[in-house]
């Protein structure tokens, strides 16, 4: 949770009963929030388990217990880690290319003429759904390896460009001038002002870009690949193995959540802690 | 000893119909341990002059030279807003403008933080301080480099009267102790009379209209009749020049 408990100031006055009450109320509120969240899980999983075999045929809608068991089996067989490795490699390479291309365009767009040159292409890049690129690249490239890569680059480069361009436009001229007036050199200025200023913009671009890249990759795999999570989903659905199909979806969620909640939030907390100090 | 020489300084912004003359043929010599105030209405080029002197902006024509015993002088700048890096702690903000990070330098930074009564705030981020505290960090930062020439652009105008007053006293002490050259921009004639040896009056269109000597001894008490007379004289000069347009 973002509401990290602030450490009390060193010269804290003795806590009043009023403060105690506020604290207690906050704690109750937090417990409440967690309880409702857990209740949500219990309810929907329960509904699913209930529906499976009662409202619908078990083969059409296997229950969560069934899916979890299949998940365990697939994991143990090495199929899940293998498919993830394939998909992740694609995302890694594709997104790295998208990042470099996107950042370069974002920097070039500072020039008025080049801005005109790239602007509409970037707008199209931002607005076109990943599904379209996944389809187009599937049609053009079939299951050749660069199909998904091109789809990833096309769907995400513009997000990076837009964010980098915004960040550069908002460079804190007052701070840079301050540094110049004190005779601070250009290397230290870049390291201590320009990069920390751009970091949140780049982070936002990467964060959104990555979540889109992830979906597009799986989509292109569904359409055209011969390995990866999307491919496994397609195979499972074609073979009518619904527990397996749902397992892959489950794996997809678990991984996305892990990435979003753990990796990205840790990075955010580690590098952007100072932002909490800005008064709202 | 610091020497500031300004010759035929001219600065304009924009082109054609949008052209604005910010400074018009300014000539100036400042040398040694003096406290020079620059006053004048809003938009008459005071900040532009400081920005050119400090090297942030370049002149359109004319020359500016600032030396300390013949070498290029070290400069410090206190801005109207604090201009701190929000992602660095107070201490790191001071260290950011230093030549090195030695123990000695750290100790010096700490000393100046103590001097503005923020000695215990070194590990805080600027966002955790009040506006007045941030401004004091900006002042400590400028002093901590122990510059030969210190530029200050309305450093107290955003502060409440009481904080401003105590900081003026601190500034005067520091100036007396460190024997720097200070160039101080202000809207406040009282402040200029209280602090400076010399007052430069700028008029609309960016030209230097008057150059007033202020020989009274420091510290100056505003209630002192001599100081009151000096202040009245400066005001009269302003009226004659028309420099005191509402700002
Ligand atoms: N970067 C800039 N681009 C265009 N015009 C500028 C720029 N900086 C200053 N000016 C113009 O130059 C003139 C002088 O500005 P300056 O900031 O030096 O005034 P000032 O005397 O400091 O005013 P104030 O007391 O309000 O701070 C103003 O008309 C201003 O609009
Ligand atoms: Mg100004």
Short mmCIF file of N, CA and C in Angstrom, two decimals, chain B residues 28 35 71 114 134 168 170 194 196 233:
data_model
loop_
_atom_site.label_atom_id
_atom_site.label_comp_id
_atom_site.label_asym_id
_atom_site.label_seq_id
_atom_site.Cartn_x
_atom_site.Cartn_y
_atom_site.Cartn_z
N UNK B 28 28.94 50.28 -15.99
CA UNK B 28 28.96 50.06 -14.55
C UNK B 28 30.33 49.58 -14.11
N UNK B 35 28.12 46.29 -1.01
CA UNK B 35 26.77 45.74 -1.11
C UNK B 35 26.00 46.70 -2.01
N UNK B 71 41.71 36.85 -11.96
CA UNK B 71 41.16 35.57 -12.46
C UNK B 71 39.65 35.73 -12.62
N UNK B 114 23.62 25.67 9.29
CA UNK B 114 23.45 26.12 10.68
C UNK B 114 23.17 27.62 10.70
N UNK B 134 12.82 26.70 2.40
CA UNK B 134 13.45 26.41 1.10
C UNK B 134 14.28 27.59 0.63
N UNK B 168 17.45 39.30 6.63
CA UNK B 168 18.22 40.48 6.26
C UNK B 168 19.37 40.69 7.24
N UNK B 170 20.77 38.35 9.07
CA UNK B 170 21.76 37.30 8.84
C UNK B 170 22.61 37.60 7.62
N UNK B 194 18.52 50.00 3.94
CA UNK B 194 19.01 49.35 5.15
C UNK B 194 20.30 48.58 4.90
N UNK B 196 22.50 48.53 1.83
CA UNK B 196 23.55 48.73 0.82
C UNK B 196 24.45 49.94 1.01
N UNK B 233 15.30 60.65 0.68
CA UNK B 233 16.06 61.15 -0.48
C UNK B 233 15.99 60.18 -1.65
#
